mmCIF file of C-alpha atoms in Angstrom:
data_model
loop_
_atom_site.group_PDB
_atom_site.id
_atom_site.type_symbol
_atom_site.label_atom_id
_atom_site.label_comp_id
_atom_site.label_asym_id
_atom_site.label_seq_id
_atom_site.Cartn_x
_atom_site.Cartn_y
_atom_site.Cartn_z
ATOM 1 C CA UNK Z 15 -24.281 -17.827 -8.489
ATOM 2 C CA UNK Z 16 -21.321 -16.317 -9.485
ATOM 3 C CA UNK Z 17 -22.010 -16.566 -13.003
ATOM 4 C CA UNK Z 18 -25.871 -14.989 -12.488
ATOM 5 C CA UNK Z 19 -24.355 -11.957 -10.883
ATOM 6 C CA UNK Z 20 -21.320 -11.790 -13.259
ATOM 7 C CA UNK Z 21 -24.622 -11.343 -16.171
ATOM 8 C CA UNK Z 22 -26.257 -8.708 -13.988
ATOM 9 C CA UNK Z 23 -23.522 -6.603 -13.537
ATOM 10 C CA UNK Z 24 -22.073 -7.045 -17.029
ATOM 11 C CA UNK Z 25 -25.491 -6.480 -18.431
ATOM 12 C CA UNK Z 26 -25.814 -3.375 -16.566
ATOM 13 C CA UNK Z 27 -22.517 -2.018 -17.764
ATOM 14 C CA UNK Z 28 -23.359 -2.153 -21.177
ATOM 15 C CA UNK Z 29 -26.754 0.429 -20.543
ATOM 16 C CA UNK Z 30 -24.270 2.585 -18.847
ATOM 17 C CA UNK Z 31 -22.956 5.878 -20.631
ATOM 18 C CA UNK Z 32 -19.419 5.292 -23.053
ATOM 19 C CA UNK Z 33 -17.322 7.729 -20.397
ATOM 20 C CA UNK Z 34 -18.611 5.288 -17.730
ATOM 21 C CA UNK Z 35 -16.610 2.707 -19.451
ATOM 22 C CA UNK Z 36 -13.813 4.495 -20.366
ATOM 23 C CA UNK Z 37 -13.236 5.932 -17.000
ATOM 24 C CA UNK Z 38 -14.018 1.920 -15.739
ATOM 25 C CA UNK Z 39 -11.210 0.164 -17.931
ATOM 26 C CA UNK Z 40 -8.585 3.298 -17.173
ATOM 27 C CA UNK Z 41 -9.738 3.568 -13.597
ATOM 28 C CA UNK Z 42 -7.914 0.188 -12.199
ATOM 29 C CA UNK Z 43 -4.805 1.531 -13.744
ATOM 30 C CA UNK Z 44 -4.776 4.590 -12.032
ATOM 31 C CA UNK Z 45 -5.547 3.153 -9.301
ATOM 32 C CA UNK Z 46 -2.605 1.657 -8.965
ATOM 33 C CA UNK Z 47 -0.242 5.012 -9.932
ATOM 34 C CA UNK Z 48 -2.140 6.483 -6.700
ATOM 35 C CA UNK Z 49 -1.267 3.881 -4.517
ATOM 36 C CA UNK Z 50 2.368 4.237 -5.884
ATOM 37 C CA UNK Z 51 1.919 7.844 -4.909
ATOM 38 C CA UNK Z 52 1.026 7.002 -1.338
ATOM 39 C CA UNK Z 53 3.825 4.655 -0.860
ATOM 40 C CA UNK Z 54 6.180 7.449 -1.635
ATOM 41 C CA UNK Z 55 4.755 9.588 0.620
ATOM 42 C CA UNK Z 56 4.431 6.930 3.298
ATOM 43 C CA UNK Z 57 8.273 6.935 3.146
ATOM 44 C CA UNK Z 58 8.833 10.481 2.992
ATOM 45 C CA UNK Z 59 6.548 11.267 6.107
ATOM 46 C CA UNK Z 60 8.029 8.423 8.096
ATOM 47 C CA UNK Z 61 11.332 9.739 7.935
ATOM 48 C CA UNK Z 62 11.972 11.372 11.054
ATOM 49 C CA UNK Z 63 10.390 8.797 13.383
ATOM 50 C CA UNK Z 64 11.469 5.316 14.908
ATOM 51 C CA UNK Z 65 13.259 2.477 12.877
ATOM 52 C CA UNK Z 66 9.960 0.434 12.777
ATOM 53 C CA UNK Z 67 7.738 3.080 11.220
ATOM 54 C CA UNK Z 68 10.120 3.489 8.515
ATOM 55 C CA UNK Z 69 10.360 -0.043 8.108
ATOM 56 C CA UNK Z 70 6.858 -0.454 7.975
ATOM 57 C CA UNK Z 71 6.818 2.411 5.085
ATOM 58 C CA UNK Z 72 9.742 0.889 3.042
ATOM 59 C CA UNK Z 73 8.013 -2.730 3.187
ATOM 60 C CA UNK Z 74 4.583 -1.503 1.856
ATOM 61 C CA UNK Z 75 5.861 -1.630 -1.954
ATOM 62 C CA UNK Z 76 8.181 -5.210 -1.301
ATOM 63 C CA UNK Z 77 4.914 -6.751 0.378
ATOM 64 C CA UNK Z 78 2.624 -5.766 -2.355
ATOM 65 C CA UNK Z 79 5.075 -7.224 -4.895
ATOM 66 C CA UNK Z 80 4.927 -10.493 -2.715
ATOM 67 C CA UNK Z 81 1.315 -10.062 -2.789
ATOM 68 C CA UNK Z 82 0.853 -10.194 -6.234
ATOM 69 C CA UNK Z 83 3.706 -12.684 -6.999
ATOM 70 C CA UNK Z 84 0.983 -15.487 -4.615
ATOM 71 C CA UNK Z 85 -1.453 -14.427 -7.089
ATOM 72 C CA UNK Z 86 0.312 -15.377 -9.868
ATOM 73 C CA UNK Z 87 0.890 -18.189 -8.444
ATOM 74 C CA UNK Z 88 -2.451 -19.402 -7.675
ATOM 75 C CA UNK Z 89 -3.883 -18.341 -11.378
ATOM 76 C CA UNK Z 90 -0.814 -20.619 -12.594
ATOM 77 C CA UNK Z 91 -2.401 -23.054 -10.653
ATOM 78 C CA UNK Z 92 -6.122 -22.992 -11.046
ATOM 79 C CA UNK Z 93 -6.234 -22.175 -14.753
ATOM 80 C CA UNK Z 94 -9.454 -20.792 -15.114
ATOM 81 C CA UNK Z 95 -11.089 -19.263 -18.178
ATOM 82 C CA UNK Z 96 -12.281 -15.974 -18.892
ATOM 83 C CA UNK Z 97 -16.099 -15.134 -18.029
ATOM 84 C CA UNK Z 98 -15.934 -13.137 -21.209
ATOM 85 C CA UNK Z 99 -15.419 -16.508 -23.048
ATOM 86 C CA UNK Z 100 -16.938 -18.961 -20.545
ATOM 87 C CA UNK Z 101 -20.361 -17.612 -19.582
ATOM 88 C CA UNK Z 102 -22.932 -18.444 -22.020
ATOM 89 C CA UNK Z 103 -25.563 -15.777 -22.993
ATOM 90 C CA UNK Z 104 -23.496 -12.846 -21.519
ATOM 91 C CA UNK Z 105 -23.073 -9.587 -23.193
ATOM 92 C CA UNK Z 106 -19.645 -8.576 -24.960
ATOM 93 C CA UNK Z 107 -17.303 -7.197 -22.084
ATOM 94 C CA UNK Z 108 -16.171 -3.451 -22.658
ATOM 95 C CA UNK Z 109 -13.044 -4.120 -22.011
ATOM 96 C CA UNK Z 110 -10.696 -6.369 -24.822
ATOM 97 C CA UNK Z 111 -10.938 -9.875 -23.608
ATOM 98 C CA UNK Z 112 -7.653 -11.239 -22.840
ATOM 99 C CA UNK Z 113 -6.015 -14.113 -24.538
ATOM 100 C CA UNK Z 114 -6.159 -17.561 -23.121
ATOM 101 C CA UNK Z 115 -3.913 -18.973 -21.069
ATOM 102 C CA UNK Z 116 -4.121 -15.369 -19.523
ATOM 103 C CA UNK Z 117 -6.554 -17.417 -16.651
ATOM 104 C CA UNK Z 118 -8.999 -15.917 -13.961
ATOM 105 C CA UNK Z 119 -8.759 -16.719 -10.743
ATOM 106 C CA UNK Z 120 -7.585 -15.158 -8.600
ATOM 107 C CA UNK Z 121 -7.594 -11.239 -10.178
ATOM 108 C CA UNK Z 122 -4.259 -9.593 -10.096
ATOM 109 C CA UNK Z 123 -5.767 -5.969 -10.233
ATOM 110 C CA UNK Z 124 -7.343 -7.220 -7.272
ATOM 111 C CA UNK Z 125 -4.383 -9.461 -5.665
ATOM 112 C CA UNK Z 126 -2.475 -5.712 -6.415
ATOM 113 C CA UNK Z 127 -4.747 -3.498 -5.164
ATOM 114 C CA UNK Z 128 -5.647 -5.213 -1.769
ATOM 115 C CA UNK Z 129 -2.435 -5.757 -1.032
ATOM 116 C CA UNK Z 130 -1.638 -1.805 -1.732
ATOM 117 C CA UNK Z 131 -4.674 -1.053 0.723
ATOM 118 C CA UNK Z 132 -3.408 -3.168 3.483
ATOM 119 C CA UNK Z 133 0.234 -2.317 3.372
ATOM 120 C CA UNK Z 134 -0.555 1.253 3.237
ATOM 121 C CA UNK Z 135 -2.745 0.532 5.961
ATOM 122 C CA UNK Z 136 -0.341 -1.175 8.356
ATOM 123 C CA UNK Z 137 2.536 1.963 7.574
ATOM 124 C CA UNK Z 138 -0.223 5.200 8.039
ATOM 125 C CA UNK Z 139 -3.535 4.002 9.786
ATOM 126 C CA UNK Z 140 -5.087 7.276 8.740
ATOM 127 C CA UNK Z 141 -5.440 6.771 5.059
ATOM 128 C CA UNK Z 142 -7.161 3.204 5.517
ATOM 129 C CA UNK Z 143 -10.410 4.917 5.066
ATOM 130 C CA UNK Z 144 -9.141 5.984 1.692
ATOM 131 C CA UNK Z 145 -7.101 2.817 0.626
ATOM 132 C CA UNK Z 146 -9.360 0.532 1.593
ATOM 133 C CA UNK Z 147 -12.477 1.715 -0.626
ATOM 134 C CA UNK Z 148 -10.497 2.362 -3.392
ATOM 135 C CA UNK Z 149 -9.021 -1.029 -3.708
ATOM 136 C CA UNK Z 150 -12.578 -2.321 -3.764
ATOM 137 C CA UNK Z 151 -13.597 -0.111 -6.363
ATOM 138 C CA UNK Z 152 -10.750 -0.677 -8.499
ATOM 139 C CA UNK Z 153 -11.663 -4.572 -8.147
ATOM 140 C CA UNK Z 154 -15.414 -4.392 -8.531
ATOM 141 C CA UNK Z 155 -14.063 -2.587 -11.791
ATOM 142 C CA UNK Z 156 -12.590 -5.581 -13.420
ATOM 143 C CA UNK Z 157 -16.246 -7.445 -12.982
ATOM 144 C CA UNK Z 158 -17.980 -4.274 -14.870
ATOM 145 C CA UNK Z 159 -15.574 -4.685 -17.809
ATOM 146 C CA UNK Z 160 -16.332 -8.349 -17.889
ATOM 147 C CA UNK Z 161 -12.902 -9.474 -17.685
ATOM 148 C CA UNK Z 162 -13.377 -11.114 -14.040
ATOM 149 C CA UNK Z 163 -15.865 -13.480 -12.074
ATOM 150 C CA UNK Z 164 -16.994 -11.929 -8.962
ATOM 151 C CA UNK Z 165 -15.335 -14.614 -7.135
ATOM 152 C CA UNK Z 166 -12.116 -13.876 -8.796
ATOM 153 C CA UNK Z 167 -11.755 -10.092 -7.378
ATOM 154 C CA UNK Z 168 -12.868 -11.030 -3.820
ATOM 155 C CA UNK Z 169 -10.119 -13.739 -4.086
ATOM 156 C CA UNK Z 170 -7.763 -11.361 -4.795
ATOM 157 C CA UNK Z 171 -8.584 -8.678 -2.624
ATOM 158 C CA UNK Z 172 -8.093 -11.250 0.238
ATOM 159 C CA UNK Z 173 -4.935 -13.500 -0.831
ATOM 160 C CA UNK Z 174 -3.004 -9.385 -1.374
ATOM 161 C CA UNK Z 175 -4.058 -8.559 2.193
ATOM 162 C CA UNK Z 176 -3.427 -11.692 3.705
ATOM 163 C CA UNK Z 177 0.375 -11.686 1.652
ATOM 164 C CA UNK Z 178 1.150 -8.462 2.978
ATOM 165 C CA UNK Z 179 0.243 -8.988 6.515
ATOM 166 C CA UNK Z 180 1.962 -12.270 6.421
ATOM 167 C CA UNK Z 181 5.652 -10.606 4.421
ATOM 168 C CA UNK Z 182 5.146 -7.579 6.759
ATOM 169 C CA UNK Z 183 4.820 -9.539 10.005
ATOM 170 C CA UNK Z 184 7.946 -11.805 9.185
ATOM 171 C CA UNK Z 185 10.247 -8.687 7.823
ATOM 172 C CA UNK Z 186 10.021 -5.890 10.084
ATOM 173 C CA UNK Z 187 12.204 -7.410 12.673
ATOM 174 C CA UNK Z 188 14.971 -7.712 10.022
ATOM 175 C CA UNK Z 189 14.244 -4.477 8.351
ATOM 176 C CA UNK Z 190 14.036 -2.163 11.327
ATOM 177 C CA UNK Z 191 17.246 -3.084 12.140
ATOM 178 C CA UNK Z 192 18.793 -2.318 8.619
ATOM 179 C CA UNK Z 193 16.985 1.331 9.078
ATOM 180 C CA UNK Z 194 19.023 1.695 12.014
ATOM 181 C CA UNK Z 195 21.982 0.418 10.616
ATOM 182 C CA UNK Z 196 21.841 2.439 7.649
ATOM 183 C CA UNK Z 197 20.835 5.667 9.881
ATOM 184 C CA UNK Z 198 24.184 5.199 11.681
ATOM 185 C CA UNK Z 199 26.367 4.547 8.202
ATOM 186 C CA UNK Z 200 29.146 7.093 6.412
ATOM 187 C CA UNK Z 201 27.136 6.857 3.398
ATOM 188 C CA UNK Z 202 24.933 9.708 2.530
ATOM 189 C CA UNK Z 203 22.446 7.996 0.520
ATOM 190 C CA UNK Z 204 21.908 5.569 3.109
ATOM 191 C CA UNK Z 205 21.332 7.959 5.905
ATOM 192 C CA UNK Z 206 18.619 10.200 3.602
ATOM 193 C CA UNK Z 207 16.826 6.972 2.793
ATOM 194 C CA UNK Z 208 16.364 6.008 6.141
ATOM 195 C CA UNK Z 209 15.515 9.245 7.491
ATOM 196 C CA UNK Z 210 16.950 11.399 10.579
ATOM 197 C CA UNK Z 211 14.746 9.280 12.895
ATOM 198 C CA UNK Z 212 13.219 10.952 16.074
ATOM 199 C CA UNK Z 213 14.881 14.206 16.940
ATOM 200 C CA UNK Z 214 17.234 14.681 20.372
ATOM 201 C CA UNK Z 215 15.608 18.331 21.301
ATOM 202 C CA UNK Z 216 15.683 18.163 25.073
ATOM 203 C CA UNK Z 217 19.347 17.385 25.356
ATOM 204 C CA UNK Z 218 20.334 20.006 22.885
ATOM 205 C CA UNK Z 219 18.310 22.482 25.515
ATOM 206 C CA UNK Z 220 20.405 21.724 28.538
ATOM 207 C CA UNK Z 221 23.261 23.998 28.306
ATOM 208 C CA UNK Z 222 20.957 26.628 27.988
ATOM 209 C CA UNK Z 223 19.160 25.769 31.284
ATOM 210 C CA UNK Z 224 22.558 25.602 32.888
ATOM 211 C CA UNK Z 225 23.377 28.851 31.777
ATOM 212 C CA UNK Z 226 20.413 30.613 33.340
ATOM 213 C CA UNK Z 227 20.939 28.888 35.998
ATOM 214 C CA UNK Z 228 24.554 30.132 37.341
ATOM 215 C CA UNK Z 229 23.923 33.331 36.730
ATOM 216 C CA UNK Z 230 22.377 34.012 40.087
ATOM 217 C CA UNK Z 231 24.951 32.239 42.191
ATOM 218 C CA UNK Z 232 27.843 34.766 40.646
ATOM 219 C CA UNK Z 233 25.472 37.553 41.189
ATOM 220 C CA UNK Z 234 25.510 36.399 45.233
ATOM 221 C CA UNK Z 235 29.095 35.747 45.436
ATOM 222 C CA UNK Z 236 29.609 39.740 44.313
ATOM 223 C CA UNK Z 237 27.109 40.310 47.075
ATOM 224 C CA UNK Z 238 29.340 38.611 49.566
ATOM 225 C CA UNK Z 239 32.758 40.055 48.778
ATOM 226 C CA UNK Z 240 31.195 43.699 48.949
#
């Protein structure tokens, strides 16, 4: 089944228009540079609020790393070949086959890009509608070029999400506390990475109140000695 739709897909690409493939084999890759974008600004945005949300924001890179490092793992492990070599009667793939030994399953891209989507999903809930769709894309991608089996993308999109929930789950116990460590350290650096945290806005407004408030009691106590 997987090799039938592999063909129809494939098949299809090749009847598609030259900048359709060019923006398909480039389009993975930049992929990925956005989500590096939105993990900076994950960080940055985080910044003044609570230890955890920061520590969700600094993990969403580490658990993606994890995420792709179980891929790796598994394609060490399963050693399968290329559908660009392996299925019979298939077109040429527009994108360079890779070498063997460079095996299939599961899809890094994929492994990478779900495992972007869902840590940038579990630091800033509003974007999932963006990361989400784009990590499919940029694996349904790697089946147009011909480089992947169906199978292998939806692998990977599920063993990335399933890494980072797992790494995030485990870690941001640990790392919450080292934002709050590092928010109360002498080192500069240290402080800026983890961000101000929440701001102390009503306590700061106090003296003020006070203020305002003995004003009247002088004004009666001149009332009283006249």
């Amino acid at each position: 089944m997987s090799e039938d739709l592999y063909r129809t897909v494939t098949d299809f690409a090749r009847d598609t228009p030259p900048w359709v493939h060019v923006f398909a084999e480039i389009g993975t890759d930049a992929g990925l540079l956005l989500f590096g974008v939105l993990f900076v600004a994950a960080w940055w945005r985080v910044r003044p609020a609570d230890g955890r949300a920061v520590a969700l924001a600094a993990l969403a890179p580490v658990a993606t790393a994890f995420g792709y490092v179980v891929s790796e793992t598994l394609k060490s492990l399963v050693d399968e070949e290329r559908p660009c070599r392996a299925v019979v009667g298939a077109v040429a793939s527009i994108a360079e086959c890779p070498p063997y030994g460079d095996w299939s399953f599961p899809s890094n891209h994929s492994a990478i890009a779900g495992a972007s989507a869902m840590a940038l999903a579990l630091a800033w809930r509003r974007i999932a509608w963006l990361t989400m769709p784009l990590a499919v894309v940029m694996a349904s991608s790697r089946v147009f070029v011909g480089v992947h089996y169906p199978h292998d993308v939806a692998a990977g999109l599920v063993v990335g999400a399933l890494a980072v929930v797992l790494f995030v789950r485990l870690l941001t116990g640990p790392t919450q506390r080292l934002v709050e460590t590092m928010r109360m350290s002498r080192s500069g650096a240290a402080r800026w990475l983890a961000g101000p945290g929440p701001g102390i806005e009503p306590a700061a407004a106090l003296p003020r109140q006070r203020g305002r408030r003995a004003a009247p009691r002088r004004a009666a106590g001149r009332r009283r000695v006249s």
